[in-house]
């Protein structure tokens, strides 16, 4: 017993370092073959284990008279601390796991890798270690059963990599326990091991990932479909042990997410990878079950990832390509899922979502008698549900040719969404511009906020093209404007609220452009292209913002305005905005809607739009109001520039951020403005000549406060200058020429606008 444990510990140290083995491969089987009783599939007793050791193999134990290996301290118990077969078996499983990992690693020395490969092959062929590990699933010792599952997953992937016939005992075990939805732990271990294998395929750096996955899924394609139907078609309230059903469902969602991710990234089209899109109503039905709120949250987030094509980001450690070529089959399936989601929403799906959550404390989530019970809305659910509906509408409209049908659908589903959000947003949306809902719902998650803004912009552009094809450009203009505002998807309002949230800080926009963690580049380029064509409408909306804030004395960035210095006049200009007389005149001439139907919306707009950044944007840089990129759950790497260099972005982002902060990001002094090219007139100088005659003269000779339009133009110019500086120093991670052309054009038309005031 003592010699056995010493050899096993010494073997563990060698494998941990990737060292070569001195003895023949068969000698190590004596020490690595777990002793399991086939009669009851339970761990053998110490006496049985000792007897088994005496009869295992024909080889003598390896001599331990070798020099000790210098390794880092490891958590190995001494012989006196080892308590029978359990400790020995755990160490055996650990050695098998580390040895298999060493085989799959490219860093392992070739000769050592070949020795490890021989040992594992003998364990699989002669010792039937895979069958023993399956038996250990049923062990009451959770640690032992979990270690067995980990080892088996690695061994099965080893068989796939080495093109060895997959374990027949494992295939039979899965087919038996997944053929119908049972409430046993066997189904959970099947799902967990299958998930672990697909994770290993994604993690591997080999070029045969597609072939390996194809070989693997061939055995389970049919059984996955059967299990999907069996699990999701049952009546949850009739289950005997609902906790096990919940565990099975959570494991299956993780597996299903990987299957869909493998379809998108590895270009396979098995039925098990498409089952969600073929039968989406089954998954949507889970949200209506009388089940815990966290399960519904998991399902709705899963649907969001599917619609955004972000499945697998949290599960696959390997890199995901930034730009994926279009796939017609995936597009068809996405349309089927989007239609199913909208149909479920139309049937009252949102009413079944559990929006309020309990606050968790160190002692749990139960409130003691006499203590106040405080609940708050679950903003994760609000964001996910909103984004699922927006993305479903965008996908459906991309495949719809009838403008009238799109208008009806948009009004119905946006009304349903805003009604769902209204009780959970305080102050109520009815006191504000309806387009503000997006900024208020997504303020804590920047990647989701930009995805929602991009989807909203896509809906607007698709609907605009459809209307232009069937109506004249001037026909029903006021009704069209009313429709966009009433349903909360006007792209200019959404963009203005976004800029207000970040305090019109160009460094935040630059940070978004440099980072690949969000879809801001794609959204920003599409919006700038729209802005070129729809400048007059944009300018009118800016005037409406100014007029509303001036009338009700609502500050854009809080009650205490920050100050900036005008380098041309040495005058201090508050950042708080009001509208000039001409702005008010334009606002008076323009209506959000037409005639009688416009009255409710006029009342909405007259109440003003309180900014969400009142407290968070008191500092010069407003990026603190947004979450860090590292904490985002669902981030996208979409981009419209084919030259995006992902491999350089981290270092370039750090250098660029430091450069822009040193130059213009945080100091907010005269140096910030002096960096503009001398050939271009400064906006501040233009403002001094073009705006001053139309502004009210404030008491005590204080300079009139500037409007939101001016701040946006100034933000764009600062952004353009920063991009130019970074490009000259070769710090920008991609070619910004197209983006700079768009910003330059916006500068030209904005100068023309200000010169006419």
PDB file of N, CA, C and O in Angstrom, residues 180-236:
ATOM      1  N   UNK A 180     -35.642   9.331 -23.211  1.00  0.00           N
ATOM      2  CA  UNK A 180     -36.821   9.923 -22.596  1.00  0.00           C
ATOM      3  C   UNK A 180     -36.369  10.768 -21.416  1.00  0.00           C
ATOM      4  O   UNK A 180     -35.321  10.514 -20.810  1.00  0.00           O
ATOM      5  N   UNK A 181     -37.146  11.794 -21.119  1.00  0.00           N
ATOM      6  CA  UNK A 181     -36.761  12.709 -20.039  1.00  0.00           C
ATOM      7  C   UNK A 181     -36.993  12.048 -18.688  1.00  0.00           C
ATOM      8  O   UNK A 181     -38.128  11.814 -18.276  1.00  0.00           O
ATOM      9  N   UNK A 182     -35.919  11.713 -18.025  1.00  0.00           N
ATOM     10  CA  UNK A 182     -36.022  11.110 -16.699  1.00  0.00           C
ATOM     11  C   UNK A 182     -35.558  12.117 -15.658  1.00  0.00           C
ATOM     12  O   UNK A 182     -34.896  13.098 -15.980  1.00  0.00           O
ATOM     13  N   UNK A 183     -35.901  11.887 -14.445  1.00  0.00           N
ATOM     14  CA  UNK A 183     -35.528  12.792 -13.361  1.00  0.00           C
ATOM     15  C   UNK A 183     -34.332  12.263 -12.579  1.00  0.00           C
ATOM     16  O   UNK A 183     -34.164  12.562 -11.400  1.00  0.00           O
ATOM     17  N   UNK A 184     -33.492  11.472 -13.223  1.00  0.00           N
ATOM     18  CA  UNK A 184     -32.320  10.912 -12.560  1.00  0.00           C
ATOM     19  C   UNK A 184     -31.097  11.764 -12.860  1.00  0.00           C
ATOM     20  O   UNK A 184     -31.088  12.582 -13.785  1.00  0.00           O
ATOM     21  N   UNK A 185     -30.059  11.543 -12.080  1.00  0.00           N
ATOM     22  CA  UNK A 185     -28.816  12.267 -12.297  1.00  0.00           C
ATOM     23  C   UNK A 185     -28.051  11.772 -13.509  1.00  0.00           C
ATOM     24  O   UNK A 185     -27.122  12.446 -13.964  1.00  0.00           O
ATOM     25  N   UNK A 186     -28.417  10.602 -14.028  1.00  0.00           N
ATOM     26  CA  UNK A 186     -27.705  10.063 -15.189  1.00  0.00           C
ATOM     27  C   UNK A 186     -27.835  10.980 -16.391  1.00  0.00           C
ATOM     28  O   UNK A 186     -26.872  11.193 -17.136  1.00  0.00           O
ATOM     29  N   UNK A 187     -29.043  11.533 -16.603  1.00  0.00           N
ATOM     30  CA  UNK A 187     -29.240  12.442 -17.731  1.00  0.00           C
ATOM     31  C   UNK A 187     -28.385  13.698 -17.572  1.00  0.00           C
ATOM     32  O   UNK A 187     -27.838  14.219 -18.554  1.00  0.00           O
ATOM     33  N   UNK A 188     -28.245  14.173 -16.338  1.00  0.00           N
ATOM     34  CA  UNK A 188     -27.432  15.368 -16.095  1.00  0.00           C
ATOM     35  C   UNK A 188     -25.974  15.102 -16.444  1.00  0.00           C
ATOM     36  O   UNK A 188     -25.307  15.934 -17.081  1.00  0.00           O
ATOM     37  N   UNK A 189     -25.467  13.933 -16.030  1.00  0.00           N
ATOM     38  CA  UNK A 189     -24.074  13.611 -16.341  1.00  0.00           C
ATOM     39  C   UNK A 189     -23.867  13.391 -17.831  1.00  0.00           C
ATOM     40  O   UNK A 189     -22.805  13.734 -18.377  1.00  0.00           O
ATOM     41  N   UNK A 190     -24.848  12.860 -18.510  1.00  0.00           N
ATOM     42  CA  UNK A 190     -24.761  12.730 -19.975  1.00  0.00           C
ATOM     43  C   UNK A 190     -24.625  14.107 -20.615  1.00  0.00           C
ATOM     44  O   UNK A 190     -23.734  14.343 -21.444  1.00  0.00           O
ATOM     45  N   UNK A 191     -25.510  15.025 -20.233  1.00  0.00           N
ATOM     46  CA  UNK A 191     -25.502  16.360 -20.813  1.00  0.00           C
ATOM     47  C   UNK A 191     -24.215  17.098 -20.459  1.00  0.00           C
ATOM     48  O   UNK A 191     -23.622  17.784 -21.309  1.00  0.00           O
ATOM     49  N   UNK A 192     -23.773  16.961 -19.200  1.00  0.00           N
ATOM     50  CA  UNK A 192     -22.563  17.656 -18.776  1.00  0.00           C
ATOM     51  C   UNK A 192     -21.349  17.164 -19.561  1.00  0.00           C
ATOM     52  O   UNK A 192     -20.516  17.963 -20.008  1.00  0.00           O
ATOM     53  N   UNK A 193     -21.235  15.860 -19.732  1.00  0.00           N
ATOM     54  CA  UNK A 193     -20.081  15.304 -20.446  1.00  0.00           C
ATOM     55  C   UNK A 193     -20.108  15.676 -21.921  1.00  0.00           C
ATOM     56  O   UNK A 193     -19.069  16.011 -22.508  1.00  0.00           O
ATOM     57  N   UNK A 194     -21.286  15.643 -22.537  1.00  0.00           N
ATOM     58  CA  UNK A 194     -21.408  16.048 -23.936  1.00  0.00           C
ATOM     59  C   UNK A 194     -21.010  17.508 -24.106  1.00  0.00           C
ATOM     60  O   UNK A 194     -20.320  17.870 -25.076  1.00  0.00           O
ATOM     61  N   UNK A 195     -21.423  18.348 -23.170  1.00  0.00           N
ATOM     62  CA  UNK A 195     -21.055  19.767 -23.221  1.00  0.00           C
ATOM     63  C   UNK A 195     -19.552  19.945 -23.082  1.00  0.00           C
ATOM     64  O   UNK A 195     -18.944  20.745 -23.806  1.00  0.00           O
ATOM     65  N   UNK A 196     -18.954  19.206 -22.166  1.00  0.00           N
ATOM     66  CA  UNK A 196     -17.505  19.313 -21.955  1.00  0.00           C
ATOM     67  C   UNK A 196     -16.735  18.894 -23.208  1.00  0.00           C
ATOM     68  O   UNK A 196     -15.705  19.498 -23.542  1.00  0.00           O
ATOM     69  N   UNK A 197     -17.215  17.896 -23.923  1.00  0.00           N
ATOM     70  CA  UNK A 197     -16.535  17.446 -25.143  1.00  0.00           C
ATOM     71  C   UNK A 197     -16.571  18.536 -26.210  1.00  0.00           C
ATOM     72  O   UNK A 197     -15.557  18.822 -26.866  1.00  0.00           O
ATOM     73  N   UNK A 198     -17.745  19.166 -26.400  1.00  0.00           N
ATOM     74  CA  UNK A 198     -17.846  20.215 -27.417  1.00  0.00           C
ATOM     75  C   UNK A 198     -16.997  21.418 -27.022  1.00  0.00           C
ATOM     76  O   UNK A 198     -16.386  22.089 -27.880  1.00  0.00           O
ATOM     77  N   UNK A 199     -16.891  21.702 -25.733  1.00  0.00           N
ATOM     78  CA  UNK A 199     -16.009  22.783 -25.279  1.00  0.00           C
ATOM     79  C   UNK A 199     -14.558  22.475 -25.650  1.00  0.00           C
ATOM     80  O   UNK A 199     -13.813  23.370 -26.077  1.00  0.00           O
ATOM     81  N   UNK A 200     -14.162  21.228 -25.470  1.00  0.00           N
ATOM     82  CA  UNK A 200     -12.793  20.845 -25.820  1.00  0.00           C
ATOM     83  C   UNK A 200     -12.552  21.013 -27.315  1.00  0.00           C
ATOM     84  O   UNK A 200     -11.463  21.403 -27.738  1.00  0.00           O
ATOM     85  N   UNK A 201     -13.570  20.720 -28.132  1.00  0.00           N
ATOM     86  CA  UNK A 201     -13.424  20.900 -29.576  1.00  0.00           C
ATOM     87  C   UNK A 201     -13.201  22.371 -29.904  1.00  0.00           C
ATOM     88  O   UNK A 201     -12.355  22.726 -30.733  1.00  0.00           O
ATOM     89  N   UNK A 202     -13.947  23.262 -29.259  1.00  0.00           N
ATOM     90  CA  UNK A 202     -13.780  24.691 -29.500  1.00  0.00           C
ATOM     91  C   UNK A 202     -12.428  25.193 -29.010  1.00  0.00           C
ATOM     92  O   UNK A 202     -11.815  26.062 -29.634  1.00  0.00           O
ATOM     93  N   UNK A 203     -11.964  24.661 -27.881  1.00  0.00           N
ATOM     94  CA  UNK A 203     -10.709  25.131 -27.305  1.00  0.00           C
ATOM     95  C   UNK A 203      -9.500  24.681 -28.113  1.00  0.00           C
ATOM     96  O   UNK A 203      -8.469  25.359 -28.114  1.00  0.00           O
ATOM     97  N   UNK A 204      -9.618  23.552 -28.779  1.00  0.00           N
ATOM     98  CA  UNK A 204      -8.468  22.974 -29.469  1.00  0.00           C
ATOM     99  C   UNK A 204      -8.021  23.869 -30.619  1.00  0.00           C
ATOM    100  O   UNK A 204      -8.836  24.512 -31.281  1.00  0.00           O
ATOM    101  N   UNK A 205      -6.717  23.903 -30.837  1.00  0.00           N
ATOM    102  CA  UNK A 205      -6.158  24.727 -31.903  1.00  0.00           C
ATOM    103  C   UNK A 205      -5.969  23.963 -33.205  1.00  0.00           C
ATOM    104  O   UNK A 205      -5.455  24.523 -34.174  1.00  0.00           O
ATOM    105  N   UNK A 206      -6.376  22.708 -33.248  1.00  0.00           N
ATOM    106  CA  UNK A 206      -6.182  21.910 -34.457  1.00  0.00           C
ATOM    107  C   UNK A 206      -7.106  22.407 -35.568  1.00  0.00           C
ATOM    108  O   UNK A 206      -8.115  23.070 -35.324  1.00  0.00           O
ATOM    109  N   UNK A 207      -6.782  22.063 -36.792  1.00  0.00           N
ATOM    110  CA  UNK A 207      -7.542  22.536 -37.952  1.00  0.00           C
ATOM    111  C   UNK A 207      -8.674  21.596 -38.329  1.00  0.00           C
ATOM    112  O   UNK A 207      -9.434  21.904 -39.250  1.00  0.00           O
ATOM    113  N   UNK A 208      -8.806  20.459 -37.659  1.00  0.00           N
ATOM    114  CA  UNK A 208      -9.847  19.484 -38.008  1.00  0.00           C
ATOM    115  C   UNK A 208     -11.059  19.573 -37.074  1.00  0.00           C
ATOM    116  O   UNK A 208     -11.724  18.571 -36.811  1.00  0.00           O
ATOM    117  N   UNK A 209     -11.364  20.766 -36.575  1.00  0.00           N
ATOM    118  CA  UNK A 209     -12.478  20.905 -35.644  1.00  0.00           C
ATOM    119  C   UNK A 209     -13.790  20.464 -36.268  1.00  0.00           C
ATOM    120  O   UNK A 209     -14.591  19.753 -35.641  1.00  0.00           O
ATOM    121  N   UNK A 210     -14.022  20.872 -37.499  1.00  0.00           N
ATOM    122  CA  UNK A 210     -15.288  20.546 -38.161  1.00  0.00           C
ATOM    123  C   UNK A 210     -15.431  19.048 -38.335  1.00  0.00           C
ATOM    124  O   UNK A 210     -16.506  18.476 -38.075  1.00  0.00           O
ATOM    125  N   UNK A 211     -14.373  18.382 -38.761  1.00  0.00           N
ATOM    126  CA  UNK A 211     -14.433  16.931 -38.956  1.00  0.00           C
ATOM    127  C   UNK A 211     -14.634  16.200 -37.630  1.00  0.00           C
ATOM    128  O   UNK A 211     -15.392  15.217 -37.559  1.00  0.00           O
ATOM    129  N   UNK A 212     -13.961  16.674 -36.580  1.00  0.00           N
ATOM    130  CA  UNK A 212     -14.107  16.037 -35.266  1.00  0.00           C
ATOM    131  C   UNK A 212     -15.539  16.181 -34.757  1.00  0.00           C
ATOM    132  O   UNK A 212     -16.143  15.215 -34.268  1.00  0.00           O
ATOM    133  N   UNK A 213     -16.095  17.383 -34.872  1.00  0.00           N
ATOM    134  CA  UNK A 213     -17.467  17.598 -34.405  1.00  0.00           C
ATOM    135  C   UNK A 213     -18.459  16.800 -35.241  1.00  0.00           C
ATOM    136  O   UNK A 213     -19.436  16.256 -34.704  1.00  0.00           O
ATOM    137  N   UNK A 214     -18.224  16.715 -36.527  1.00  0.00           N
ATOM    138  CA  UNK A 214     -19.113  15.930 -37.392  1.00  0.00           C
ATOM    139  C   UNK A 214     -19.101  14.466 -36.977  1.00  0.00           C
ATOM    140  O   UNK A 214     -20.150  13.808 -36.911  1.00  0.00           O
ATOM    141  N   UNK A 215     -17.911  13.933 -36.705  1.00  0.00           N
ATOM    142  CA  UNK A 215     -17.798  12.548 -36.250  1.00  0.00           C
ATOM    143  C   UNK A 215     -18.538  12.342 -34.930  1.00  0.00           C
ATOM    144  O   UNK A 215     -19.187  11.303 -34.721  1.00  0.00           O
ATOM    145  N   UNK A 216     -18.471  13.337 -34.056  1.00  0.00           N
ATOM    146  CA  UNK A 216     -19.098  13.220 -32.745  1.00  0.00           C
ATOM    147  C   UNK A 216     -20.620  13.308 -32.833  1.00  0.00           C
ATOM    148  O   UNK A 216     -21.341  12.490 -32.241  1.00  0.00           O
ATOM    149  N   UNK A 217     -21.137  14.308 -33.564  1.00  0.00           N
ATOM    150  CA  UNK A 217     -22.582  14.529 -33.615  1.00  0.00           C
ATOM    151  C   UNK A 217     -23.320  13.442 -34.384  1.00  0.00           C
ATOM    152  O   UNK A 217     -24.529  13.275 -34.196  1.00  0.00           O
ATOM    153  N   UNK A 218     -22.629  12.719 -35.231  1.00  0.00           N
ATOM    154  CA  UNK A 218     -23.277  11.645 -35.986  1.00  0.00           C
ATOM    155  C   UNK A 218     -23.927  10.630 -35.055  1.00  0.00           C
ATOM    156  O   UNK A 218     -24.998  10.085 -35.368  1.00  0.00           O
ATOM    157  N   UNK A 219     -23.332  10.389 -33.915  1.00  0.00           N
ATOM    158  CA  UNK A 219     -23.853   9.381 -32.985  1.00  0.00           C
ATOM    159  C   UNK A 219     -25.046   9.896 -32.184  1.00  0.00           C
ATOM    160  O   UNK A 219     -25.812   9.088 -31.642  1.00  0.00           O
ATOM    161  N   UNK A 220     -25.213  11.226 -32.081  1.00  0.00           N
ATOM    162  CA  UNK A 220     -26.205  11.764 -31.143  1.00  0.00           C
ATOM    163  C   UNK A 220     -27.248  12.668 -31.803  1.00  0.00           C
ATOM    164  O   UNK A 220     -28.076  13.242 -31.104  1.00  0.00           O
ATOM    165  N   UNK A 221     -27.220  12.793 -33.106  1.00  0.00           N
ATOM    166  CA  UNK A 221     -28.116  13.730 -33.777  1.00  0.00           C
ATOM    167  C   UNK A 221     -29.581  13.404 -33.510  1.00  0.00           C
ATOM    168  O   UNK A 221     -30.381  14.274 -33.151  1.00  0.00           O
ATOM    169  N   UNK A 222     -29.950  12.158 -33.670  1.00  0.00           N
ATOM    170  CA  UNK A 222     -31.353  11.760 -33.491  1.00  0.00           C
ATOM    171  C   UNK A 222     -31.775  11.818 -32.034  1.00  0.00           C
ATOM    172  O   UNK A 222     -32.878  12.293 -31.708  1.00  0.00           O
ATOM    173  N   UNK A 223     -30.907  11.380 -31.140  1.00  0.00           N
ATOM    174  CA  UNK A 223     -31.276  11.306 -29.730  1.00  0.00           C
ATOM    175  C   UNK A 223     -31.457  12.697 -29.134  1.00  0.00           C
ATOM    176  O   UNK A 223     -32.274  12.904 -28.229  1.00  0.00           O
ATOM    177  N   UNK A 224     -30.719  13.704 -29.647  1.00  0.00           N
ATOM    178  CA  UNK A 224     -30.891  15.070 -29.160  1.00  0.00           C
ATOM    179  C   UNK A 224     -32.294  15.593 -29.475  1.00  0.00           C
ATOM    180  O   UNK A 224     -32.921  16.259 -28.655  1.00  0.00           O
ATOM    181  N   UNK A 225     -32.770  15.308 -30.666  1.00  0.00           N
ATOM    182  CA  UNK A 225     -34.113  15.755 -31.051  1.00  0.00           C
ATOM    183  C   UNK A 225     -35.177  15.109 -30.170  1.00  0.00           C
ATOM    184  O   UNK A 225     -36.134  15.757 -29.737  1.00  0.00           O
ATOM    185  N   UNK A 226     -35.007  13.814 -29.905  1.00  0.00           N
ATOM    186  CA  UNK A 226     -35.956  13.110 -29.043  1.00  0.00           C
ATOM    187  C   UNK A 226     -35.953  13.715 -27.644  1.00  0.00           C
ATOM    188  O   UNK A 226     -37.014  13.943 -27.040  1.00  0.00           O
ATOM    189  N   UNK A 227     -34.771  14.000 -27.118  1.00  0.00           N
ATOM    190  CA  UNK A 227     -34.672  14.553 -25.770  1.00  0.00           C
ATOM    191  C   UNK A 227     -35.261  15.960 -25.712  1.00  0.00           C
ATOM    192  O   UNK A 227     -35.923  16.329 -24.729  1.00  0.00           O
ATOM    193  N   UNK A 228     -35.041  16.770 -26.740  1.00  0.00           N
ATOM    194  CA  UNK A 228     -35.593  18.124 -26.799  1.00  0.00           C
ATOM    195  C   UNK A 228     -37.115  18.083 -26.706  1.00  0.00           C
ATOM    196  O   UNK A 228     -37.727  18.823 -25.924  1.00  0.00           O
ATOM    197  N   UNK A 229     -37.729  17.220 -27.492  1.00  0.00           N
ATOM    198  CA  UNK A 229     -39.192  17.118 -27.476  1.00  0.00           C
ATOM    199  C   UNK A 229     -39.698  16.602 -26.135  1.00  0.00           C
ATOM    200  O   UNK A 229     -40.704  17.076 -25.604  1.00  0.00           O
ATOM    201  N   UNK A 230     -38.995  15.610 -25.582  1.00  0.00           N
ATOM    202  CA  UNK A 230     -39.437  14.998 -24.332  1.00  0.00           C
ATOM    203  C   UNK A 230     -39.324  15.966 -23.161  1.00  0.00           C
ATOM    204  O   UNK A 230     -40.218  16.053 -22.320  1.00  0.00           O
ATOM    205  N   UNK A 231     -38.220  16.724 -23.104  1.00  0.00           N
ATOM    206  CA  UNK A 231     -37.990  17.620 -21.973  1.00  0.00           C
ATOM    207  C   UNK A 231     -38.936  18.814 -21.989  1.00  0.00           C
ATOM    208  O   UNK A 231     -39.502  19.185 -20.952  1.00  0.00           O
ATOM    209  N   UNK A 232     -39.127  19.415 -23.154  1.00  0.00           N
ATOM    210  CA  UNK A 232     -39.856  20.674 -23.226  1.00  0.00           C
ATOM    211  C   UNK A 232     -41.359  20.517 -23.440  1.00  0.00           C
ATOM    212  O   UNK A 232     -42.088  21.509 -23.372  1.00  0.00           O
ATOM    213  N   UNK A 233     -41.800  19.303 -23.689  1.00  0.00           N
ATOM    214  CA  UNK A 233     -43.233  19.103 -23.914  1.00  0.00           C
ATOM    215  C   UNK A 233     -43.957  18.591 -22.669  1.00  0.00           C
ATOM    216  O   UNK A 233     -45.167  18.385 -22.710  1.00  0.00           O
ATOM    217  N   UNK A 234     -43.229  18.370 -21.591  1.00  0.00           N
ATOM    218  CA  UNK A 234     -43.860  17.841 -20.390  1.00  0.00           C
ATOM    219  C   UNK A 234     -44.548  18.945 -19.593  1.00  0.00           C
ATOM    220  O   UNK A 234     -44.305  20.133 -19.804  1.00  0.00           O
ATOM    221  N   UNK A 235     -45.414  18.559 -18.690  1.00  0.00           N
ATOM    222  CA  UNK A 235     -46.093  19.490 -17.802  1.00  0.00           C
ATOM    223  C   UNK A 235     -45.266  19.618 -16.528  1.00  0.00           C
ATOM    224  O   UNK A 235     -45.192  18.696 -15.712  1.00  0.00           O
ATOM    225  N   UNK A 236     -44.648  20.785 -16.377  1.00  0.00           N
ATOM    226  CA  UNK A 236     -43.711  20.983 -15.274  1.00  0.00           C
ATOM    227  C   UNK A 236     -44.373  20.791 -13.918  1.00  0.00           C
ATOM    228  O   UNK A 236     -43.783  20.229 -12.994  1.00  0.00           O
TER     229      UNK A 236
END
